[in-house]
Every structure is written in C-alpha cells, then in structure tokens.
Tab-separated table of C-alpha atoms in Angstrom:
chain	number	residue	atom	x	y	z
A	105	MET	CA	-27.717	-5.094	-4.114
A	106	PRO	CA	-27.382	-7.391	-0.979
A	107	GLU	CA	-28.116	-6.188	2.727
A	108	PRO	CA	-26.167	-6.581	4.741
A	109	PHE	CA	-22.480	-6.664	2.936
A	110	VAL	CA	-21.096	-7.780	6.182
A	111	ILE	CA	-22.081	-10.343	9.006
A	112	ASP	CA	-20.161	-9.438	12.154
A	113	ASN	CA	-21.784	-11.733	14.726
A	114	ARG	CA	-19.713	-11.461	17.792
A	115	GLU	CA	-21.879	-14.180	19.808
A	116	ASP	CA	-20.920	-17.038	17.324
A	117	SER	CA	-17.617	-15.697	16.308
A	118	LEU	CA	-18.602	-15.618	12.843
A	119	PHE	CA	-17.682	-13.013	10.266
A	120	GLN	CA	-18.796	-13.151	6.598
A	121	VAL	CA	-18.764	-10.818	3.711
A	122	HIS	CA	-21.468	-11.157	0.773
A	123	ARG	CA	-19.686	-12.093	-2.548
A	124	GLU	CA	-21.854	-9.476	-4.535
A	125	VAL	CA	-19.526	-7.036	-3.151
A	126	PHE	CA	-16.701	-8.352	-5.428
A	127	THR	CA	-18.978	-8.557	-8.629
A	128	SER	CA	-21.501	-5.715	-8.529
A	129	PRO	CA	-20.782	-2.770	-10.915
A	130	GLU	CA	-23.098	-0.808	-8.630
A	131	ILE	CA	-20.957	-1.481	-5.698
A	132	PHE	CA	-17.930	-0.685	-7.728
A	133	GLU	CA	-19.142	2.734	-8.623
A	134	ARG	CA	-20.088	3.604	-4.974
A	135	GLU	CA	-16.582	2.563	-4.126
A	136	ARG	CA	-15.089	4.990	-6.173
A	137	GLU	CA	-17.226	7.730	-4.824
A	138	LEU	CA	-17.379	6.885	-1.124
A	139	ILE	CA	-13.966	5.069	-0.626
A	140	PHE	CA	-11.425	6.560	-2.991
A	141	GLY	CA	-12.821	10.129	-2.790
A	142	PRO	CA	-12.492	10.887	1.032
A	143	ALA	CA	-9.584	8.715	1.877
A	144	TRP	CA	-5.984	9.552	2.003
A	145	LEU	CA	-3.984	7.602	-0.744
A	146	TYR	CA	-0.506	6.875	-1.213
A	147	ALA	CA	0.988	9.293	-3.989
A	148	GLY	CA	4.959	8.661	-3.620
A	149	HIS	CA	8.197	9.187	-1.764
A	150	GLU	CA	10.080	11.833	-1.347
A	151	SER	CA	13.320	9.839	-2.354
A	152	GLU	CA	11.642	9.605	-5.803
A	153	LEU	CA	11.932	13.341	-6.260
A	154	PRO	CA	15.753	13.936	-5.101
A	155	ARG	CA	15.915	17.619	-7.337
A	156	ARG	CA	13.806	20.587	-8.080
A	157	ASN	CA	11.490	20.129	-11.151
A	158	ASP	CA	11.476	16.290	-10.704
A	159	PHE	CA	8.437	14.459	-11.560
A	160	ARG	CA	6.605	11.097	-11.940
A	161	THR	CA	3.236	10.373	-13.528
A	162	ARG	CA	0.983	7.789	-11.979
A	163	ASP	CA	-2.589	7.026	-11.292
A	164	VAL	CA	-3.926	7.602	-7.816
A	165	GLY	CA	-7.138	6.265	-6.798
A	166	GLY	CA	-8.076	6.177	-10.432
A	167	ARG	CA	-7.027	9.812	-11.281
A	168	PRO	CA	-4.114	10.315	-13.399
A	169	VAL	CA	-1.594	12.838	-11.383
A	170	ILE	CA	1.859	14.146	-11.665
A	171	PHE	CA	3.695	13.689	-8.513
A	172	THR	CA	6.349	16.471	-8.692
A	173	ARG	CA	8.781	18.717	-6.853
A	174	ASP	CA	8.111	22.135	-8.144
A	175	ARG	CA	10.858	25.140	-9.069
A	176	HIS	CA	10.696	25.992	-5.169
A	177	GLY	CA	11.322	22.565	-3.852
A	178	GLU	CA	7.708	22.029	-2.792
A	179	VAL	CA	6.409	18.826	-3.562
A	180	ARG	CA	3.254	18.957	-5.222
A	181	VAL	CA	0.518	16.464	-6.712
A	182	LEU	CA	-1.266	17.850	-10.116
A	183	LEU	CA	-3.938	16.297	-11.764
A	184	ASN	CA	-2.712	15.022	-15.047
A	185	THR	CA	-5.425	16.668	-17.376
A	186	CYS	CA	-5.387	19.806	-19.224
A	187	LEU	CA	-8.202	22.414	-18.309
A	188	HIS	CA	-8.962	22.845	-22.028
A	189	ARG	CA	-10.046	19.517	-23.490
A	190	GLY	CA	-8.872	17.085	-20.869
A	191	ALA	CA	-5.661	15.343	-22.525
A	192	SER	CA	-2.681	14.429	-20.698
A	193	LEU	CA	-0.448	17.228	-19.682
A	194	CYS	CA	2.598	14.839	-19.497
A	195	ARG	CA	2.748	11.395	-21.140
A	196	HIS	CA	6.439	10.451	-19.646
A	197	PRO	CA	6.871	8.344	-16.685
A	198	ALA	CA	9.547	10.423	-15.045
A	199	GLY	CA	11.734	13.511	-15.872
A	200	ASN	CA	12.615	16.934	-14.827
A	201	ALA	CA	10.533	19.857	-16.056
A	202	LYS	CA	9.525	23.370	-15.061
A	203	ILE	CA	6.586	23.439	-17.584
A	204	PHE	CA	4.074	20.984	-18.785
A	205	THR	CA	2.547	21.438	-21.986
A	206	CYS	CA	-0.374	19.664	-23.586
A	207	PHE	CA	0.380	18.170	-26.833
A	208	TYR	CA	-3.151	18.493	-27.911
A	209	HIS	CA	-3.322	22.148	-28.189
A	210	GLY	CA	-0.220	23.424	-26.466
A	211	TRP	CA	-1.686	24.989	-23.258
A	212	ALA	CA	1.158	25.231	-20.756
A	213	TYR	CA	1.401	25.040	-17.115
A	214	ARG	CA	4.046	25.705	-14.268
A	215	ASN	CA	4.991	22.710	-12.417
A	216	SER	CA	3.100	24.362	-9.544
A	217	GLY	CA	0.068	24.206	-11.423
A	218	GLU	CA	-0.527	27.542	-12.808
A	219	LEU	CA	-1.933	28.069	-16.291
A	220	VAL	CA	1.022	30.287	-18.065
A	221	ASN	CA	0.185	30.078	-21.796
A	222	VAL	CA	-2.479	29.441	-24.424
A	223	PRO	CA	-1.520	29.544	-28.199
A	224	SER	CA	-3.557	32.021	-30.328
A	225	VAL	CA	-4.687	33.599	-27.116
A	226	GLU	CA	-5.833	36.526	-29.111
A	227	ASP	CA	-8.944	34.682	-30.685
A	228	TYR	CA	-10.302	34.485	-27.148
A	229	ALA	CA	-12.749	37.110	-26.233
A	230	GLY	CA	-11.830	36.419	-22.424
A	231	ALA	CA	-8.048	35.321	-21.395
A	232	PRO	CA	-8.030	31.620	-20.557
A	233	THR	CA	-5.391	32.422	-18.075
A	234	ASP	CA	-7.931	34.612	-16.178
A	235	VAL	CA	-10.748	32.328	-16.569
A	236	TYR	CA	-9.087	28.902	-15.628
A	237	ARG	CA	-5.889	30.283	-13.672
A	238	THR	CA	-4.611	26.891	-12.124
A	239	LEU	CA	-5.200	23.390	-12.160
A	240	PRO	CA	-7.678	22.294	-9.166
A	241	ALA	CA	-5.161	20.705	-6.372
A	242	PRO	CA	-5.973	17.942	-4.221
A	243	ARG	CA	-4.575	18.088	-0.454
A	244	VAL	CA	-1.276	16.802	-0.402
A	245	GLU	CA	0.318	15.995	3.121
A	246	SER	CA	3.202	13.662	4.242
A	247	TYR	CA	4.439	11.288	7.262
A	248	ARG	CA	8.376	10.723	7.250
A	249	GLY	CA	8.972	10.971	3.606
A	250	PHE	CA	5.711	9.227	2.666
A	251	TYR	CA	3.145	11.503	0.402
A	252	PHE	CA	-0.649	11.222	0.331
A	253	VAL	CA	-3.447	12.931	-1.295
A	254	ASN	CA	-6.801	13.463	-0.547
A	255	PHE	CA	-9.679	14.538	-3.022
A	256	SER	CA	-12.101	15.518	-0.302
A	257	GLY	CA	-12.372	19.036	1.524
A	258	ASP	CA	-13.404	17.487	5.030
A	259	ALA	CA	-11.258	14.597	5.781
A	260	PRO	CA	-9.097	14.735	8.739
A	261	ASP	CA	-5.544	15.737	8.429
A	262	LEU	CA	-3.204	12.539	7.457
A	263	ARG	CA	-1.583	12.235	10.963
A	264	THR	CA	-4.642	11.983	12.728
A	265	TRP	CA	-6.104	9.508	9.821
A	266	LEU	CA	-2.928	7.286	10.202
A	267	GLY	CA	-3.072	7.273	13.987
A	268	THR	CA	-1.028	4.635	15.865
A	269	SER	CA	-0.750	2.706	12.634
A	270	ALA	CA	1.990	5.218	11.759
A	271	TYR	CA	4.183	3.028	14.011
A	272	LEU	CA	4.613	1.002	10.851
A	273	LEU	CA	5.868	3.381	8.915
A	274	ASP	CA	8.572	4.412	11.537
A	275	LEU	CA	9.736	0.872	11.687
A	276	ALA	CA	10.421	0.996	7.978
A	277	VAL	CA	12.063	4.590	8.190
A	278	ASP	CA	14.247	3.721	10.994
A	279	GLN	CA	16.250	0.913	9.463
A	280	SER	CA	18.959	3.363	8.671
A	281	GLU	CA	19.971	6.603	10.344
A	282	ASP	CA	19.580	8.271	6.956
A	283	GLY	CA	16.136	6.928	6.195
A	284	ILE	CA	14.905	4.695	3.226
A	285	GLU	CA	14.634	5.217	-0.383
A	286	ILE	CA	12.676	4.116	-3.417
A	287	LEU	CA	14.834	2.012	-5.873
A	288	PRO	CA	14.507	2.761	-9.544
A	289	GLY	CA	11.650	0.849	-11.219
A	290	THR	CA	8.268	-0.151	-10.838
A	291	HIS	CA	6.401	-3.509	-11.178
A	292	SER	CA	2.892	-2.934	-12.915
A	293	TYR	CA	0.601	-5.687	-13.700
A	294	THR	CA	-3.218	-6.223	-13.710
A	295	LEU	CA	-5.263	-9.199	-12.541
A	296	GLN	CA	-8.886	-10.343	-13.392
A	297	ALA	CA	-10.207	-10.142	-10.039
A	298	ASN	CA	-11.572	-7.643	-7.659
A	299	TRP	CA	-9.255	-5.297	-6.071
A	300	LYS	CA	-10.486	-6.308	-2.248
A	301	LEU	CA	-9.255	-9.660	-2.772
A	302	LEU	CA	-5.573	-8.641	-3.154
A	303	VAL	CA	-6.121	-6.234	-0.099
A	304	GLU	CA	-6.928	-9.407	1.872
A	305	ASN	CA	-4.249	-11.585	0.362
A	306	SER	CA	-1.642	-8.736	1.195
A	307	VAL	CA	-2.449	-9.324	4.811
A	308	ASP	CA	-3.293	-12.957	4.861
A	309	GLY	CA	-0.949	-15.549	6.787
A	310	TYR	CA	-3.222	-18.418	6.434
A	311	HIS	CA	-2.436	-18.784	2.449
A	312	ALA	CA	1.191	-18.795	2.619
A	313	LYS	CA	2.467	-22.242	2.645
A	314	SER	CA	-0.420	-23.851	0.721
A	315	VAL	CA	-0.157	-21.126	-2.212
A	316	HIS	CA	3.442	-20.651	-1.875
A	317	HIS	CA	4.597	-24.040	-1.223
A	318	THR	CA	7.216	-23.943	-3.999
A	319	TYR	CA	9.155	-21.179	-2.270
A	320	PHE	CA	8.860	-22.687	1.254
A	321	GLU	CA	9.856	-26.286	0.061
A	322	MET	CA	12.816	-24.630	-1.593
A	323	MET	CA	13.852	-22.804	1.447
A	324	MET	CA	13.801	-25.756	3.681
A	325	GLU	CA	15.716	-28.104	1.313
A	326	LEU	CA	18.410	-25.225	1.277
A	327	GLY	CA	18.441	-25.333	5.205
A	328	GLN	CA	16.869	-22.318	5.381
A	329	THR	CA	13.869	-21.215	7.986
A	330	PRO	CA	11.290	-19.098	5.753
A	331	PRO	CA	9.707	-16.006	7.121
A	332	MET	CA	6.616	-17.005	8.982
A	333	LEU	CA	7.334	-20.347	9.817
A	334	GLY	CA	8.522	-21.190	13.233
A	335	ASP	CA	10.133	-23.995	14.915
A	336	SER	CA	6.877	-25.256	16.044
A	337	ASP	CA	5.335	-25.372	12.659
A	338	THR	CA	3.672	-28.777	11.795
A	339	ASN	CA	0.641	-28.101	9.572
A	340	GLY	CA	2.177	-25.815	7.146
A	341	VAL	CA	0.472	-22.705	8.223
A	342	PRO	CA	2.469	-19.969	10.313
A	343	PRO	CA	1.626	-20.320	14.175
A	344	ALA	CA	4.138	-17.569	15.206
A	345	GLY	CA	3.348	-14.056	15.365
A	346	LEU	CA	-0.098	-12.197	15.545
A	347	GLY	CA	-2.357	-9.876	13.709
A	348	THR	CA	-3.654	-6.476	15.168
A	349	GLU	CA	-5.739	-3.400	14.084
A	350	PHE	CA	-4.892	0.027	14.453
A	351	GLY	CA	-8.315	1.827	13.824
A	352	ASN	CA	-9.460	3.672	10.634
A	353	GLY	CA	-9.284	0.098	8.588
A	354	HIS	CA	-5.407	-0.094	9.081
A	355	ALA	CA	-3.907	-3.407	10.248
A	356	THR	CA	-1.004	-5.576	10.119
A	357	LEU	CA	0.340	-9.058	11.001
A	358	MET	CA	3.721	-9.583	12.439
A	359	TYR	CA	5.954	-12.507	12.812
A	360	PRO	CA	9.411	-13.788	13.254
A	361	GLY	CA	11.658	-12.541	10.450
A	362	ASN	CA	13.898	-15.625	10.560
A	363	GLY	CA	17.194	-13.988	9.640
A	364	LEU	CA	18.276	-13.570	6.014
A	365	PRO	CA	17.725	-16.401	3.445
A	366	LEU	CA	20.414	-17.249	1.508
A	367	ALA	CA	22.448	-14.292	2.391
A	368	ASN	CA	26.344	-14.489	2.732
A	369	GLU	CA	28.521	-13.373	5.641
A	370	ALA	CA	29.023	-9.931	4.281
A	371	VAL	CA	25.247	-9.046	3.830
A	372	THR	CA	24.460	-10.678	7.107
A	373	HIS	CA	27.285	-8.557	8.991
A	374	ASN	CA	26.092	-5.418	7.318
A	375	LEU	CA	22.406	-5.894	8.551
A	376	ALA	CA	23.880	-6.452	11.977
A	377	ALA	CA	25.592	-3.447	11.920
A	378	LEU	CA	22.435	-1.456	10.807
A	379	ARG	CA	20.603	-3.138	13.769
A	380	SER	CA	23.606	-2.237	16.049
A	381	ARG	CA	23.308	1.642	15.196
A	382	ALA	CA	19.602	1.370	15.500
A	383	VAL	CA	20.248	0.036	19.173
A	384	GLU	CA	22.423	2.873	19.938
A	385	ARG	CA	19.762	5.292	18.823
A	386	PHE	CA	16.611	3.950	20.169
A	387	GLY	CA	17.382	1.072	22.476
A	388	GLU	CA	17.201	-2.670	22.129
A	389	SER	CA	13.385	-2.934	22.220
A	390	TYR	CA	12.565	-0.618	19.268
A	391	ALA	CA	15.528	-2.319	17.299
A	392	THR	CA	14.012	-5.171	18.088
A	393	ALA	CA	10.709	-4.338	16.618
A	394	VAL	CA	12.587	-2.851	13.501
A	395	PHE	CA	14.883	-5.672	12.714
A	396	ASP	CA	13.768	-8.925	14.153
A	397	LEU	CA	10.083	-9.027	13.072
A	398	ALA	CA	8.439	-9.021	9.679
A	399	ARG	CA	5.194	-7.216	8.941
A	400	ASN	CA	2.578	-7.098	6.332
A	401	THR	CA	0.522	-3.912	6.755
A	402	ILE	CA	-2.687	-2.574	4.685
A	403	PHE	CA	-3.169	1.068	5.454
A	404	PHE	CA	-7.022	1.598	4.344
A	405	PRO	CA	-7.921	1.593	1.682
A	406	ASN	CA	-5.184	0.215	-0.741
A	407	PHE	CA	-1.605	1.258	0.522
A	408	VAL	CA	0.361	-1.920	1.454
A	409	LEU	CA	3.597	-2.005	2.948
A	410	ILE	CA	5.574	-5.469	3.208
A	411	ASP	CA	8.608	-5.350	5.431
A	412	LEU	CA	11.015	-8.206	5.375
A	413	ASN	CA	14.422	-8.165	6.460
A	414	PHE	CA	15.418	-9.497	2.875
A	415	GLY	CA	13.492	-6.364	1.127
A	416	MET	CA	10.691	-4.147	1.629
A	417	ILE	CA	8.027	-3.319	-1.133
A	418	LEU	CA	5.211	-0.490	-1.451
A	419	ARG	CA	2.244	-1.626	-3.091
A	420	THR	CA	-0.987	0.390	-4.446
A	421	ILE	CA	-3.984	-1.735	-5.512
A	422	THR	CA	-6.187	0.285	-7.886
A	423	PRO	CA	-9.705	-1.057	-9.011
A	424	LEU	CA	-10.268	-0.686	-12.621
A	425	GLY	CA	-13.749	-2.469	-12.451
A	426	PRO	CA	-15.645	-4.994	-10.373
A	427	ASP	CA	-13.123	-7.880	-11.646
A	428	ARG	CA	-10.262	-6.112	-12.964
A	429	THR	CA	-7.380	-4.320	-10.781
A	430	GLN	CA	-4.238	-2.689	-11.449
A	431	VAL	CA	-1.210	-3.290	-9.104
A	432	SER	CA	2.002	-1.001	-8.952
A	433	SER	CA	4.734	-1.833	-6.621
A	434	TRP	CA	8.142	-0.416	-5.583
A	435	GLN	CA	11.127	-1.595	-3.820
A	436	LEU	CA	12.340	0.248	-0.718
A	437	THR	CA	15.503	0.033	0.648
A	438	PRO	CA	17.670	1.588	3.974
A	439	ARG	CA	19.604	4.335	2.470
A	440	GLY	CA	23.606	3.754	2.635
A	441	LEU	CA	23.446	0.192	1.891
A	442	ASP	CA	26.720	-1.212	0.545
A	443	GLU	CA	26.575	-2.575	-2.916
A	444	GLU	CA	26.582	-6.383	-2.236
A	445	SER	CA	23.433	-5.857	0.313
A	446	LEU	CA	21.796	-3.680	-2.272
A	447	ARG	CA	22.230	-6.681	-4.967
A	448	TYR	CA	20.881	-9.166	-2.360
A	449	ARG	CA	17.649	-7.366	-1.707
A	450	ILE	CA	17.010	-6.355	-5.405
A	451	ASP	CA	17.414	-10.356	-6.391
A	452	ASN	CA	15.453	-11.414	-3.359
A	453	ALA	CA	12.601	-9.013	-4.373
A	454	LEU	CA	12.606	-10.176	-7.899
A	455	THR	CA	12.574	-13.670	-7.038
A	456	PHE	CA	9.916	-13.551	-4.548
A	457	TRP	CA	7.602	-10.590	-5.337
A	458	GLY	CA	8.363	-9.951	-8.987
A	459	PRO	CA	5.501	-10.259	-11.630
A	460	ALA	CA	7.213	-13.590	-12.639
A	461	GLY	CA	8.579	-14.371	-9.147
A	462	LEU	CA	7.794	-17.249	-6.884
A	463	ALA	CA	4.976	-15.537	-4.930
A	464	THR	CA	3.081	-12.915	-7.354
A	465	PRO	CA	1.976	-15.451	-9.833
A	466	ASP	CA	0.656	-17.860	-7.170
A	467	ASP	CA	-1.446	-15.211	-5.695
A	468	VAL	CA	-2.719	-13.809	-8.824
A	469	GLU	CA	-3.949	-17.119	-9.768
A	470	ALA	CA	-5.529	-17.758	-6.304
A	471	LEU	CA	-7.381	-14.401	-6.776
A	472	GLU	CA	-8.654	-15.022	-10.172
A	473	GLN	CA	-9.901	-18.611	-9.248
A	474	ALA	CA	-11.928	-17.086	-6.451
A	475	GLN	CA	-13.341	-14.355	-8.817
A	476	ARG	CA	-14.182	-17.328	-11.117
A	477	GLY	CA	-15.829	-18.985	-8.212
A	478	PHE	CA	-18.133	-15.921	-7.625
A	479	GLY	CA	-20.131	-17.179	-10.619
A	480	ALA	CA	-21.899	-19.389	-8.025
A	481	ARG	CA	-22.620	-16.586	-5.699
A	482	ARG	CA	-26.523	-17.047	-5.891
A	483	GLU	CA	-25.927	-20.486	-4.357
A	484	MET	CA	-23.180	-19.739	-2.152
A	485	PRO	CA	-23.341	-15.956	-1.466
A	486	TRP	CA	-20.985	-15.752	1.772
A	487	SER	CA	-17.189	-15.752	1.852
A	488	ASP	CA	-15.936	-16.398	5.371
A	489	ILE	CA	-13.190	-14.359	7.282
A	490	SER	CA	-13.817	-15.981	10.955
A	491	LYS	CA	-10.607	-17.449	11.630
A	492	GLY	CA	-9.306	-16.628	15.173
A	493	MET	CA	-12.299	-14.611	15.898
A	494	GLY	CA	-13.032	-14.395	19.478
A	495	LYS	CA	-9.187	-14.836	20.335
A	496	ALA	CA	-7.777	-12.433	22.556
A	497	ARG	CA	-4.729	-11.928	20.535
A	498	PRO	CA	-5.269	-13.336	17.056
A	499	ALA	CA	-2.259	-15.237	15.383
A	500	ALA	CA	-0.544	-14.161	12.179
A	501	ASN	CA	-2.276	-16.976	10.400
A	502	ASP	CA	-5.703	-15.806	11.650
A	503	GLU	CA	-7.932	-13.067	10.073
A	504	LEU	CA	-8.265	-10.275	12.300
A	505	GLN	CA	-6.437	-7.973	10.207
A	506	MET	CA	-8.832	-8.609	7.224
A	507	ARG	CA	-11.834	-8.470	9.370
A	508	ALA	CA	-10.279	-4.964	10.799
A	509	TRP	CA	-10.226	-3.669	7.132
A	510	TRP	CA	-13.756	-5.053	6.201
A	511	ARG	CA	-15.214	-3.129	9.048
A	512	GLN	CA	-13.927	0.248	7.903
A	513	TRP	CA	-15.025	-0.657	4.553
A	514	ASN	CA	-18.528	-1.464	5.886
A	515	ALA	CA	-18.584	1.787	7.890
A	516	VAL	CA	-17.675	3.940	4.897
A	517	MET	CA	-20.272	2.237	2.543
A	518	THR	CA	-23.277	1.971	4.736
A	519	GLY	CA	-22.570	4.497	7.507
A	520	GLU	CA	-22.874	1.512	10.022
A	521	PRO	CA	-19.733	1.450	12.406
A	522	LEU	CA	-18.802	-1.708	13.824
A	523	PRO	CA	-16.838	-1.862	17.333
A	524	ARG	CA	-13.267	-2.971	17.381
A	525	GLU	CA	-12.684	-6.777	18.019
A	526	VAL	CA	-9.775	-6.483	20.302
A	527	GLU	CA	-8.404	-3.644	22.242
A	528	GLU	CA	-5.483	-1.865	20.618
A	529	PHE	CA	-2.016	-3.029	21.537
A	530	ILE	CA	1.431	-3.003	20.219
A	531	PRO	CA	2.572	-6.273	18.806
A	532	PHE	CA	4.956	-8.492	20.638
A	533	ASP	CA	4.505	-6.118	23.550
A	534	VAL	CA	7.102	-3.795	21.989
A	535	PRO	CA	6.842	-0.273	23.612
A	536	VAL	CA	6.232	2.481	21.043
A	537	GLN	CA	9.241	4.802	21.279
A	538	GLN	CA	8.869	7.952	19.074
A	539	PRO	CA	12.000	8.004	16.969
A	540	GLN	CA	14.092	11.027	16.892
A	541	GLY	CA	12.842	13.325	14.158
A	542	ALA	CA	9.307	11.948	13.914
C-alpha cells in the first residue's frame, strides 16, 4: 500500500491523494474497520416512524438494521440478523410490528430486541432465551430528529462529534416552526466507482457547469438564474459563495440560492411566508442563512445533506467494494407545506436529483469515468485537490471542503492528524443563533 496516502503541502499549496486508496481491496477493508466502526452513522429521521411499532429496514455502514419505534415509543436500531443462524429478522422495507420473527427457524424478538420465543424450545438442554437474551444494540443518539448509530464503545457523544456542524442541521430544521419531515419513497442505486468519489462530488462546486451543463443551459434559456451561478459568472463555474470546514471531517459549501426556479406566484408566496415567520422567531440574520443560502454538506464519513430552496435531500453513501457503491437518498421538506408547494418540490427533486434526472446520471458517469482512469494509477498515481488552497476564505468552487474531509480520513486511517487549513468561521458572516428548542 502507498505511503503516504495524502500529501498536504502547505508551503506550496499542494494537496494530493494517492489513487490507490480508490482501488485497493486492503484499504477498503481497513476503511470498513477503522472508519465505519467508530463513526456516527446516519440511521433515519424521526418522521419516518410516526407511530409506535413503526419500522424501516435499511443498511447502515454495511450492516443490515431495523430502524424502529418500539411499543413504548422509544426509537431503536436493531441489527437485522437472527442470533440463531444469521438470517434476516425482517424482510420488509417498512411496516408496523411489535414482534419480528425469523422466517428460517421461527425465532421471535420484540421490537425492543429481546428474544421471546424459540420453537421446540424443549429440545434444547439450556433455554436459548437465557443464553442469548437480546440482540446486541449499537449506540443510538439523535439531534433535532436526525438519528445516528455508533458501533463502537468508546466514541464521543453525537453532539460532541457534530460540533459546530450541527448548525447546518439547524438551518434545515428551522425552515418551518413545525420542523421537517421525510417524504415517502427512497431512491436507491449503485455506481461502479469508489464511495469516496461520490463524497467528493457531493461537495464539489467546481464540476457543476461542466458536468451539468444541460440543466444550467435549460435554466438560463428559460430566463432563470440557477443556484451557484451569480451575476459575475463568466467562465461556467460558480464564483459566488464559499466553502468551509467544521472539524471532524464535516464540511460544507454555501452559495446564493437564487430563488425558486420555474416556481409560480403561489409557490413563491408560500416560501416568503415561511421566511417571514422565521424572521419573527429568530431574527433577520438567521432567516437569511436559512432561506437565502443553498448548502451542500458532508457529515463525516458518508452522510450528505443538500439543502436548496427548491428541495432538500439526504444521501447516504455505502461502500460495497473498492469500485462499487450503494447510494440511498430521501427527500426532506418543511412540515405544513401546501399541496402546490409540495408538488413543486417533488417535481424539482425528481427532475434534478432523481436516478433518471438531469444531475445524477451526469455525476455517475463522471465518477465511473474517474474509476476507469485509475487503471493508469501506476503511471499517474496522484489526484489533485489543491484548488483554492492558501486562500483565507476559499470560494464555493474551490476544494477546501474536500480537503477537510480527506484530512479526517487520513487521521482515522493512519493516526496522523493534519492541522486545519483555515480558522473556523460561520459562512457569510451569519452569526450562529441557537434556535428555540435546540
């Protein structure tokens, strides 16, 4: 394996990542152990479990889990594997159940994890319910309705891990006085590329116009100013906005939201009403951050929140192999939207972020092309992520946010901490105001 993985040369403002980290099976296995074992991983949102005994099944960090609200109303994450022989306890994507029964041999568990029934128990010398008792449970903590799990016993608490990046979750939640909710439905797809490429891409403002030119050209032909493009844009990349880092590998890029593309008067009016109520609750500066700025955020290692006025999505990025990645995404929306505004957001999300939309296929093609290019890694071993390095405040189309993530990756994988590149600051000089009920 290459040493070092990362070159962080502050004197020459040069940042490089060795391309072997995108192809090596050994590095992939080390990531599963060192990154996806100790990290806080997004499991789900409280709005997905509105009633007691509701559940959702999904993979979290390569582990099959049941995200459920038990009969007492407590949110839990259960490993979706039977203590007996390992088969899945629940094969349904969602539902409502007090008991999960393994279809293989019929062992049954409460939705709080206790083993409660073993068929033909009289044939066992010792009672399995006494030997196994309950499913091992990962740590579960939440912040403002976002639930995370941790499979390590010595990780810091979630709030400490998030640090000041929790501000980005606040900005999403506070778009309505009633909070936010996940809309029904999941987009799930795979790509033939390393998972870290999609992490980079999710907070990459440099590629937007070149890769997504069809969308930008369509918007501009319709007289719209697309997100990320300002009036001073002359070369097809977004000069407006900036990137920043929040510690622990969490990072974001922020840029002008530029209103609501293709929205009618009613949708525009309804968004203005939400903003007006936010001003009353929090003041103008916080409402400006909530509604007038767009954000692409990565929470280390693999949880993405993309927050634009015309829609919000959550994305988890799960490695399946060195060159294969599973992506799951959900649409978020402020609670209490009128039907027309809700339909507008759904249409925009499908048109832009959907697996067959104007953005996602472009991104998949770019990342798979990069993965193919790594076949020449012996002759061309390094990828460059230096854009904007040395600036006091890197722009949205610079690469600070990717470097911040890579420094955390490098620290976890090698034990070598690398210092921050810039002093922490709140983007656009918007002061952090702790929202009511945070």
